[in-house]
Amino acid sequence: MLFFHNLQKDLKFLMHNMQHVLLFLKKKSTFGIIEIKKTYCISISSRYGTIDDIESSNCTNHVVTVYNNCRRSSVFSNDISISGICKSIDKSVVMSKYIDVDKYLIFPDINLLYKNNKTISTFFPKLFSLKEIKNLVNITDFYALNFDSKITSTEGSVFEYFVDLKILGNSCDWIGTKMSTRYYLSSCVVASSQGCMERDFSYTTARDFKDLDKPEQIGKSSAQKSIAKLNSKKIATQISPIIIKSDISYELFIDLKRAINGYAVYKKSTFLLNYMDKQIFPTWLNVFENPFLDKGLASNLFDNEGIATISRKIIDNGVLKTWLLDTYSANRLNMLTTGHSGGIYNWLISTKRKVIQSFNQILDLMHTGFLVTELFGDGVNIVTGDYSRGACGFWIDHGKIKYPVHGVTISGNLLNMWNNMITLANDINSNNSIQCASILIDKVQISGF
């Protein structure tokens, strides 16, 4: 049986250590935050019905952050023993004395700390036998390999299972705990035809094993995607409507996340610097952040500083409503932290339109244009908003897929691309912390031959 040790016992051990090291920290007459984390992981991969790799890991680490008279220093270590963490506290205190004073480096507001008044469901542990997991990856690989004669080889099917235990504490006697699970199943195969070879993959991930897509579905999907890319062509340079498939549409909102990050704002290195409470998306588009989504991949009750998370509107009817701030960036901007030390939570991209179209309907609506299924490179300039990324996908004619496309670049400016969004489909992808459907965008520069 593949299982982890007594998780409650481990949590009790971590809590015991946290209580002791916080007492040690308080004796130093300084403020500080301590994070102790333990992660279990099992990873198994299969190729051609044979298990070719099994990995099991048990990782521990802690981070000590000390605030000492407007100075801040941090020490990271894999030693989570009481003595090991106390050594890190001593090191951090000594290091802080050599750091220049910064009046904005102050301890988080204790009135904003999480008050243990909410719960979310992110912890769904499951016991597995090796036979069960072997069956799972072998079924995935079998359906991928036997989908079509064009599938000539497999790069394997992979199953991964993570359990995270995290305890965060500070010198104000505040302690928060989090236990979470995550499951992952993927398939990657190679298709060949007329001397052309292509590969693609499909995956599913969830907090609860029961919510994963079926292995048959993942295997077939990776085969279909690989075959569909065979014998791709280039297209002429033009301005055209595009559809960004739901598999990757969240990437447009990662660019938004980067542009409204507090550090970019106080450094004045974002093109959205003067756009607070201004329209940057069509009026029908909303982005809502929900940290309390049960089974959400980015659900959390508190951030890395212990600040309580709250639900909030990021974009309301196309209007930008907030920056993403931790304590330091908030101090620089003379604002309150938004509880975003460590990243964003579940972003739900939606439309206020009553009728939401299917993916096939937005293909018909576009009529002729480029369906983007993959994006490459890091060609987004957050200072200017300029956008340029490699892409591949399919050319659409009269609402139908005509042929696969490769070797093109889509470019423009993010503000123009966001404002030129025409509609969302209803094919929401929940495999990411940003849940978004396929997006139809008008008038995008496509550079081909």
Short mmCIF file of C-alpha atoms in Angstrom, two decimals:
data_model
loop_
_atom_site.label_atom_id
_atom_site.label_comp_id
_atom_site.label_asym_id
_atom_site.label_seq_id
_atom_site.Cartn_x
_atom_site.Cartn_y
_atom_site.Cartn_z
CA MET A 1 0.00 0.00 0.00
CA LEU A 2 1.33 3.43 -0.99
CA PHE A 3 0.45 5.91 1.70
CA PHE A 4 1.99 8.62 3.76
CA HIS A 5 2.78 8.50 7.43
CA ASN A 6 0.25 9.59 10.02
CA LEU A 7 -0.51 13.09 8.77
CA GLN A 8 -2.18 14.21 11.98
CA LYS A 9 0.88 13.06 13.90
CA ASP A 10 3.12 15.04 11.53
CA LEU A 11 0.93 18.12 11.90
CA LYS A 12 1.12 17.80 15.67
CA PHE A 13 4.91 17.56 15.44
CA LEU A 14 5.12 20.69 13.28
CA MET A 15 2.79 22.56 15.63
CA HIS A 16 4.88 21.53 18.65
CA ASN A 17 8.04 22.83 16.97
CA MET A 18 6.32 26.06 15.93
CA GLN A 19 5.19 26.83 19.47
CA HIS A 20 8.70 26.31 20.85
CA VAL A 21 10.51 28.37 18.20
CA LEU A 22 8.04 31.25 18.56
CA LEU A 23 8.89 31.39 22.27
CA PHE A 24 12.57 31.54 21.30
CA LEU A 25 11.83 34.31 18.78
CA LYS A 26 9.96 36.40 21.37
CA LYS A 27 12.94 36.19 23.72
CA LYS A 28 14.94 37.98 21.03
CA SER A 29 12.66 41.00 21.50
CA THR A 30 12.10 41.23 17.76
CA PHE A 31 9.18 40.65 15.41
CA GLY A 32 9.23 37.78 12.97
CA ILE A 33 7.31 35.28 10.84
CA ILE A 34 8.15 31.58 10.67
CA GLU A 35 6.84 29.12 8.08
CA ILE A 36 7.31 25.35 8.48
CA LYS A 37 6.31 23.15 5.56
CA LYS A 38 6.30 19.44 4.81
CA THR A 39 5.44 18.03 1.39
CA TYR A 40 4.93 14.40 0.46
CA CYS A 41 4.95 13.39 -3.20
CA ILE A 42 4.57 10.16 -5.15
CA SER A 43 5.19 10.17 -8.91
CA ILE A 44 4.78 7.15 -11.19
CA SER A 45 5.20 7.05 -14.98
CA SER A 46 4.42 4.34 -17.51
CA ARG A 47 5.41 3.68 -21.13
CA TYR A 48 4.06 0.85 -23.28
CA GLY A 49 2.43 -0.83 -20.28
CA THR A 50 5.62 -0.85 -18.23
CA ILE A 51 6.28 1.25 -15.14
CA ASP A 52 9.56 3.02 -15.95
CA ASP A 53 9.87 5.33 -12.96
CA ILE A 54 8.64 5.56 -9.38
CA GLU A 55 9.65 8.47 -7.18
CA SER A 56 8.70 9.14 -3.60
CA SER A 57 9.81 12.26 -1.80
CA ASN A 58 9.37 13.73 1.64
CA CYS A 59 10.52 17.35 1.64
CA THR A 60 10.71 19.65 4.64
CA ASN A 61 11.74 23.26 4.93
CA HIS A 62 11.32 26.38 7.00
CA VAL A 63 11.64 30.09 6.36
CA VAL A 64 12.38 32.58 9.12
CA THR A 65 11.78 36.28 8.40
CA VAL A 66 12.85 38.80 11.04
CA TYR A 67 11.81 42.48 11.22
CA ASN A 68 14.38 44.47 13.18
CA ASN A 69 13.93 48.27 13.35
CA CYS A 70 12.90 48.75 9.70
CA ARG A 71 15.28 46.05 8.53
CA ARG A 72 14.21 42.65 7.25
CA SER A 73 16.15 39.47 6.64
CA SER A 74 15.18 35.88 5.83
CA VAL A 75 16.83 32.49 6.26
CA PHE A 76 15.74 29.29 4.52
CA SER A 77 16.66 25.78 5.61
CA ASN A 78 15.56 22.16 5.21
CA ASP A 79 16.07 21.48 8.93
CA ILE A 80 12.69 21.71 10.70
CA SER A 81 13.93 20.65 14.12
CA ILE A 82 13.55 23.11 16.99
CA SER A 83 17.31 23.62 17.18
CA GLY A 84 17.57 24.04 13.40
CA ILE A 85 14.87 26.74 13.30
CA CYS A 86 16.36 28.52 16.34
CA LYS A 87 19.70 28.67 14.52
CA SER A 88 17.94 30.30 11.57
CA ILE A 89 16.37 32.85 13.91
CA ASP A 90 19.82 33.73 15.29
CA LYS A 91 21.27 34.02 11.79
CA SER A 92 18.40 36.19 10.60
CA VAL A 93 18.73 38.56 13.57
CA VAL A 94 22.48 38.94 12.97
CA MET A 95 22.00 39.45 9.23
CA SER A 96 19.34 42.11 9.77
CA LYS A 97 21.90 44.36 11.50
CA TYR A 98 23.83 44.70 8.24
CA ILE A 99 20.83 45.72 6.13
CA ASP A 100 20.11 49.37 5.35
CA VAL A 101 17.14 50.92 7.12
CA ASP A 102 13.98 51.12 5.01
CA LYS A 103 11.07 52.86 6.74
CA TYR A 104 8.59 50.77 4.76
CA LEU A 105 9.93 47.48 6.14
CA ILE A 106 7.58 47.05 9.05
CA PHE A 107 5.78 44.05 10.54
CA PRO A 108 2.35 43.22 9.03
CA ASP A 109 -0.66 44.80 10.74
CA ILE A 110 -1.80 42.33 13.41
CA ASN A 111 -5.39 43.57 13.04
CA LEU A 112 -5.47 42.13 9.51
CA LEU A 113 -4.31 38.63 10.47
CA TYR A 114 -6.54 35.63 9.78
CA LYS A 115 -8.81 35.04 12.79
CA ASN A 116 -9.64 31.33 12.32
CA ASN A 117 -13.19 32.22 11.39
CA LYS A 118 -13.48 30.43 8.04
CA THR A 119 -12.76 26.99 6.60
CA ILE A 120 -12.23 25.67 3.08
CA SER A 121 -11.98 22.13 1.74
CA THR A 122 -8.60 21.51 0.10
CA PHE A 123 -7.58 18.28 1.86
CA PHE A 124 -8.68 14.98 0.31
CA PRO A 125 -6.12 12.27 1.16
CA LYS A 126 -6.44 8.85 -0.46
CA LEU A 127 -4.70 5.52 0.04
CA PHE A 128 -3.34 3.82 -3.08
CA SER A 129 -1.84 0.45 -3.82
CA LEU A 130 0.94 0.28 -6.39
CA LYS A 131 -1.36 -1.90 -8.50
CA GLU A 132 -4.05 0.82 -8.55
CA ILE A 133 -1.67 3.52 -9.74
CA LYS A 134 -0.03 1.21 -12.28
CA ASN A 135 -3.50 0.49 -13.64
CA LEU A 136 -4.28 4.18 -13.87
CA VAL A 137 -1.20 5.19 -15.90
CA ASN A 138 -1.32 2.04 -18.04
CA ILE A 139 -4.95 2.69 -19.00
CA THR A 140 -4.05 6.28 -19.91
CA ASP A 141 -1.12 5.14 -22.04
CA PHE A 142 -3.14 2.32 -23.65
CA TYR A 143 -5.92 4.59 -24.88
CA ALA A 144 -3.40 7.10 -26.23
CA LEU A 145 -1.35 4.50 -28.10
CA ASN A 146 -4.34 2.66 -29.53
CA PHE A 147 -6.35 5.68 -30.57
CA ASP A 148 -5.07 5.69 -34.15
CA SER A 149 -2.34 4.08 -36.25
CA LYS A 150 -0.72 7.52 -36.63
CA ILE A 151 0.30 7.37 -32.95
CA THR A 152 3.77 5.86 -33.23
CA SER A 153 5.28 6.29 -29.77
CA THR A 154 4.60 7.53 -26.29
CA GLU A 155 6.59 9.76 -23.99
CA GLY A 156 4.64 8.27 -21.12
CA SER A 157 1.71 8.76 -18.82
CA VAL A 158 2.37 10.24 -15.39
CA PHE A 159 0.46 10.22 -12.12
CA GLU A 160 1.49 12.48 -9.24
CA TYR A 161 0.06 12.87 -5.76
CA PHE A 162 1.04 15.72 -3.43
CA VAL A 163 0.20 16.29 0.23
CA ASP A 164 1.20 19.66 1.73
CA LEU A 165 1.29 20.49 5.42
CA LYS A 166 2.01 24.13 6.24
CA ILE A 167 2.16 26.03 9.51
CA LEU A 168 2.71 29.77 9.64
CA GLY A 169 3.35 31.59 12.91
CA ASN A 170 4.50 34.98 14.12
CA SER A 171 5.82 36.63 17.26
CA CYS A 172 2.34 37.97 18.14
CA ASP A 173 1.24 34.44 19.14
CA TRP A 174 -0.66 33.97 15.88
CA ILE A 175 -0.53 30.52 14.22
CA GLY A 176 -2.29 29.37 11.06
CA THR A 177 -2.35 25.89 9.52
CA LYS A 178 -3.10 24.54 6.07
CA MET A 179 -3.39 20.95 4.82
CA SER A 180 -3.94 20.34 1.12
CA THR A 181 -3.78 17.60 -1.50
CA ARG A 182 -3.32 17.70 -5.26
CA TYR A 183 -3.56 14.97 -7.88
CA TYR A 184 -2.22 15.09 -11.43
CA LEU A 185 -2.54 12.74 -14.42
CA SER A 186 -1.06 13.35 -17.88
CA SER A 187 -0.33 11.70 -21.20
CA CYS A 188 2.10 12.65 -23.96
CA VAL A 189 2.36 10.84 -27.32
CA VAL A 190 3.99 11.28 -30.72
CA ALA A 191 2.08 11.13 -34.02
CA SER A 192 3.69 10.52 -37.42
CA SER A 193 2.47 10.83 -41.00
CA GLN A 194 4.24 11.31 -44.34
CA GLY A 195 7.56 12.04 -42.70
CA CYS A 196 6.05 14.57 -40.30
CA MET A 197 6.13 14.06 -36.53
CA GLU A 198 4.27 15.99 -33.83
CA ARG A 199 3.79 15.60 -30.09
CA ASP A 200 1.26 16.98 -27.66
CA PHE A 201 -0.06 16.21 -24.22
CA SER A 202 -3.18 16.41 -22.09
CA TYR A 203 -3.51 16.57 -18.34
CA THR A 204 -5.97 16.86 -15.50
CA THR A 205 -5.36 18.10 -11.96
CA ALA A 206 -7.58 18.44 -8.89
CA ARG A 207 -7.58 18.64 -5.11
CA ASP A 208 -9.81 15.55 -4.92
CA PHE A 209 -8.89 12.39 -6.81
CA LYS A 210 -12.57 11.90 -7.69
CA ASP A 211 -12.53 15.13 -9.69
CA LEU A 212 -9.80 14.04 -12.13
CA ASP A 213 -10.85 13.37 -15.71
CA LYS A 214 -10.99 9.68 -16.63
CA PRO A 215 -7.68 8.15 -17.79
CA GLU A 216 -9.36 7.05 -21.05
CA GLN A 217 -10.27 10.67 -21.75
CA ILE A 218 -6.76 11.97 -21.07
CA GLY A 219 -5.17 9.30 -23.27
CA LYS A 220 -7.53 9.91 -26.19
CA SER A 221 -7.18 13.68 -25.87
CA SER A 222 -3.37 13.62 -26.08
CA ALA A 223 -3.59 11.38 -29.17
CA GLN A 224 -6.18 13.60 -30.86
CA LYS A 225 -4.14 16.74 -30.23
CA SER A 226 -0.92 15.18 -31.58
CA ILE A 227 -2.61 13.89 -34.75
CA ALA A 228 -4.39 17.20 -35.36
CA LYS A 229 -1.02 19.02 -35.54
CA LEU A 230 0.35 16.84 -38.37
CA ASN A 231 1.25 18.48 -41.69
CA SER A 232 0.86 22.01 -40.39
CA LYS A 233 1.34 25.06 -42.60
CA LYS A 234 2.36 28.67 -42.30
CA ILE A 235 -0.07 31.47 -43.03
CA ALA A 236 0.40 34.90 -44.56
CA THR A 237 1.04 37.97 -42.43
CA GLN A 238 -2.29 39.67 -41.77
CA ILE A 239 -4.60 41.28 -39.24
CA SER A 240 -7.21 38.74 -38.23
CA PRO A 241 -9.55 37.74 -35.42
CA ILE A 242 -8.19 34.99 -33.18
CA ILE A 243 -9.59 32.59 -30.62
CA ILE A 244 -7.33 31.69 -27.71
CA LYS A 245 -8.33 28.20 -26.56
CA SER A 246 -9.37 27.69 -22.95
CA ASP A 247 -6.27 25.51 -22.35
CA ILE A 248 -4.10 28.65 -22.54
CA SER A 249 -6.45 31.66 -22.33
CA TYR A 250 -5.52 32.11 -18.66
CA GLU A 251 -2.11 33.36 -19.84
CA LEU A 252 -3.67 36.68 -20.88
CA PHE A 253 -4.67 37.18 -17.26
CA ILE A 254 -1.26 36.19 -15.94
CA ASP A 255 -0.10 39.28 -17.81
CA LEU A 256 -2.77 41.26 -15.94
CA LYS A 257 -1.56 39.80 -12.64
CA ARG A 258 2.01 40.89 -13.38
CA ALA A 259 0.90 44.37 -14.40
CA ILE A 260 -1.08 45.07 -11.19
CA ASN A 261 1.45 43.56 -8.80
CA GLY A 262 2.29 46.06 -6.06
CA TYR A 263 6.03 45.96 -6.73
CA ALA A 264 5.51 46.91 -10.37
CA VAL A 265 3.16 49.70 -9.30
CA TYR A 266 5.36 51.40 -6.69
CA LYS A 267 8.38 51.09 -9.00
CA LYS A 268 6.25 52.65 -11.76
CA SER A 269 7.23 49.82 -14.08
CA THR A 270 3.77 48.85 -15.30
CA PHE A 271 1.76 50.14 -18.24
CA LEU A 272 -1.35 50.10 -15.99
CA LEU A 273 0.09 52.63 -13.54
CA ASN A 274 -2.60 55.25 -14.28
CA TYR A 275 -5.48 52.89 -14.96
CA MET A 276 -6.95 52.31 -11.49
CA ASP A 277 -10.77 52.64 -11.69
CA LYS A 278 -10.51 52.89 -15.45
CA GLN A 279 -11.83 50.54 -18.12
CA ILE A 280 -9.22 48.16 -19.53
CA PHE A 281 -11.52 45.31 -20.66
CA PRO A 282 -14.92 45.30 -22.38
CA THR A 283 -17.82 46.22 -20.07
CA TRP A 284 -19.17 42.65 -20.17
CA LEU A 285 -16.04 41.09 -18.60
CA ASN A 286 -15.52 40.44 -14.88
CA VAL A 287 -12.63 38.94 -12.92
CA PHE A 288 -13.56 37.81 -9.43
CA GLU A 289 -11.08 36.46 -6.90
CA ASN A 290 -12.42 33.77 -4.56
CA PRO A 291 -9.86 32.48 -2.01
CA PHE A 292 -12.56 30.36 -0.33
CA LEU A 293 -13.50 28.13 -3.27
CA ASP A 294 -13.81 24.55 -2.01
CA LYS A 295 -11.35 22.33 -3.89
CA GLY A 296 -9.87 25.42 -5.56
CA LEU A 297 -6.28 24.99 -6.71
CA ALA A 298 -5.40 28.44 -5.31
CA SER A 299 -7.68 28.57 -2.27
CA ASN A 300 -6.16 29.95 0.92
CA LEU A 301 -7.36 31.50 4.16
CA PHE A 302 -4.26 33.63 4.65
CA ASP A 303 -1.26 34.81 2.69
CA ASN A 304 2.45 34.27 3.42
CA GLU A 305 2.34 37.03 6.04
CA GLY A 306 -0.71 35.60 7.81
CA ILE A 307 -2.99 38.34 6.45
CA ALA A 308 -6.59 37.14 6.04
CA THR A 309 -7.66 36.74 2.43
CA ILE A 310 -10.92 38.22 1.19
CA SER A 311 -13.05 37.80 -1.90
CA ARG A 312 -12.68 40.79 -4.19
CA LYS A 313 -13.42 42.14 -7.64
CA ILE A 314 -10.27 42.44 -9.72
CA ILE A 315 -12.09 43.62 -12.84
CA ASP A 316 -15.68 44.88 -12.51
CA ASN A 317 -17.55 45.46 -15.76
CA GLY A 318 -14.21 45.94 -17.50
CA VAL A 319 -12.86 48.38 -14.86
CA LEU A 320 -9.66 47.73 -12.88
CA LYS A 321 -10.55 47.78 -9.17
CA THR A 322 -7.44 46.78 -7.20
CA TRP A 323 -3.69 46.34 -7.01
CA LEU A 324 -2.18 43.12 -5.61
CA LEU A 325 -0.30 44.18 -2.49
CA ASP A 326 1.72 42.68 0.32
CA THR A 327 2.63 44.73 3.39
CA TYR A 328 5.78 46.27 1.92
CA SER A 329 4.33 47.34 -1.43
CA ALA A 330 1.21 48.61 0.37
CA ASN A 331 3.39 50.76 2.64
CA ARG A 332 5.21 52.16 -0.37
CA LEU A 333 1.86 53.15 -1.86
CA ASN A 334 0.36 54.38 1.44
CA MET A 335 -2.36 51.74 1.20
CA LEU A 336 -3.46 48.61 3.09
CA THR A 337 -2.18 45.20 2.06
CA THR A 338 -4.62 43.17 -0.03
CA GLY A 339 -3.27 39.89 1.32
CA HIS A 340 -1.34 38.94 -1.81
CA SER A 341 2.02 38.02 -0.32
CA GLY A 342 2.70 34.81 -2.20
CA GLY A 343 0.46 35.26 -5.22
CA ILE A 344 -3.17 35.33 -6.31
CA TYR A 345 -6.06 33.07 -5.38
CA ASN A 346 -8.77 31.60 -7.59
CA TRP A 347 -9.55 34.06 -10.39
CA LEU A 348 -12.92 33.39 -12.05
CA ILE A 349 -13.20 35.01 -15.48
CA SER A 350 -16.84 35.55 -16.43
CA THR A 351 -19.22 37.53 -18.58
CA LYS A 352 -22.37 39.31 -17.44
CA ARG A 353 -24.09 38.43 -20.71
CA LYS A 354 -27.18 36.27 -20.26
CA VAL A 355 -26.43 34.02 -23.23
CA ILE A 356 -23.00 32.36 -23.17
CA GLN A 357 -21.93 30.72 -26.40
CA SER A 358 -20.38 27.31 -26.87
CA PHE A 359 -16.92 26.90 -28.35
CA ASN A 360 -18.39 25.88 -31.73
CA GLN A 361 -20.61 28.94 -31.70
CA ILE A 362 -17.68 31.32 -31.26
CA LEU A 363 -15.93 29.49 -34.11
CA ASP A 364 -18.97 30.33 -36.25
CA LEU A 365 -18.96 33.88 -34.94
CA MET A 366 -15.31 34.34 -35.89
CA HIS A 367 -16.06 32.72 -39.28
CA THR A 368 -12.50 33.07 -40.55
CA GLY A 369 -9.39 33.45 -38.43
CA PHE A 370 -6.74 31.81 -36.29
CA LEU A 371 -7.44 29.40 -33.43
CA VAL A 372 -4.48 29.58 -31.02
CA THR A 373 -3.79 26.38 -29.07
CA GLU A 374 -0.18 27.01 -27.98
CA LEU A 375 1.85 30.09 -27.09
CA PHE A 376 5.66 30.25 -26.90
CA GLY A 377 8.26 32.58 -25.49
CA ASP A 378 8.16 35.42 -23.01
CA GLY A 379 7.53 38.34 -25.30
CA VAL A 380 5.36 40.45 -23.00
CA ASN A 381 6.70 43.82 -21.84
CA ILE A 382 4.83 44.79 -18.65
CA VAL A 383 6.36 48.29 -18.72
CA THR A 384 4.83 49.15 -22.10
CA GLY A 385 2.16 46.48 -22.55
CA ASP A 386 3.69 45.39 -25.85
CA TYR A 387 2.89 41.78 -26.69
CA SER A 388 4.71 39.41 -29.07
CA ARG A 389 4.61 35.63 -28.73
CA GLY A 390 5.08 32.65 -30.99
CA ALA A 391 1.96 30.60 -31.61
CA CYS A 392 0.56 27.55 -33.32
CA GLY A 393 -2.96 26.27 -33.78
CA PHE A 394 -5.46 25.99 -36.63
CA TRP A 395 -6.79 28.11 -39.45
CA ILE A 396 -10.56 28.47 -39.31
CA ASP A 397 -12.64 28.97 -42.46
CA HIS A 398 -16.42 29.37 -42.35
CA GLY A 399 -16.40 28.32 -38.70
CA LYS A 400 -14.60 25.02 -39.37
CA ILE A 401 -11.03 23.88 -38.78
CA LYS A 402 -9.26 23.96 -42.17
CA TYR A 403 -5.66 22.94 -41.36
CA PRO A 404 -3.05 23.15 -38.58
CA VAL A 405 -0.79 26.21 -38.44
CA HIS A 406 2.76 26.66 -37.10
CA GLY A 407 5.56 29.22 -37.18
CA VAL A 408 3.56 32.41 -36.61
CA THR A 409 3.75 35.29 -34.15
CA ILE A 410 0.84 37.20 -32.68
CA SER A 411 1.61 40.73 -31.57
CA GLY A 412 0.10 43.99 -30.44
CA ASN A 413 -0.51 45.78 -27.17
CA LEU A 414 -2.26 44.16 -24.23
CA LEU A 415 -4.67 47.06 -23.75
CA ASN A 416 -5.78 46.80 -27.37
CA MET A 417 -6.07 43.01 -27.19
CA TRP A 418 -8.07 43.16 -23.95
CA ASN A 419 -10.40 45.84 -25.32
CA ASN A 420 -10.85 43.93 -28.58
CA MET A 421 -12.21 40.87 -26.79
CA ILE A 422 -15.56 40.03 -28.36
CA THR A 423 -16.85 37.19 -26.21
CA LEU A 424 -16.09 34.21 -23.99
CA ALA A 425 -17.20 30.66 -24.67
CA ASN A 426 -18.60 28.33 -21.99
CA ASP A 427 -15.71 25.83 -22.03
CA ILE A 428 -14.15 26.97 -18.73
CA ASN A 429 -10.86 25.26 -17.89
CA SER A 430 -10.49 24.63 -14.15
CA ASN A 431 -6.97 23.15 -14.30
CA ASN A 432 -5.41 26.47 -13.26
CA SER A 433 -5.66 29.07 -10.53
CA ILE A 434 -7.12 31.33 -13.24
CA GLN A 435 -10.31 29.70 -14.54
CA CYS A 436 -11.11 30.98 -18.00
CA ALA A 437 -12.91 29.88 -21.16
CA SER A 438 -11.89 30.30 -24.80
CA ILE A 439 -11.72 33.97 -25.85
CA LEU A 440 -12.52 35.54 -29.23
CA ILE A 441 -10.40 38.64 -29.93
CA ASP A 442 -10.76 40.89 -32.97
CA LYS A 443 -8.06 42.61 -35.05
CA VAL A 444 -4.84 40.93 -33.93
CA GLN A 445 -1.57 41.21 -35.89
CA ILE A 446 -0.44 37.79 -37.11
CA SER A 447 3.04 37.56 -38.61
CA GLY A 448 3.63 34.56 -40.88
CA PHE A 449 5.37 34.46 -44.22
#
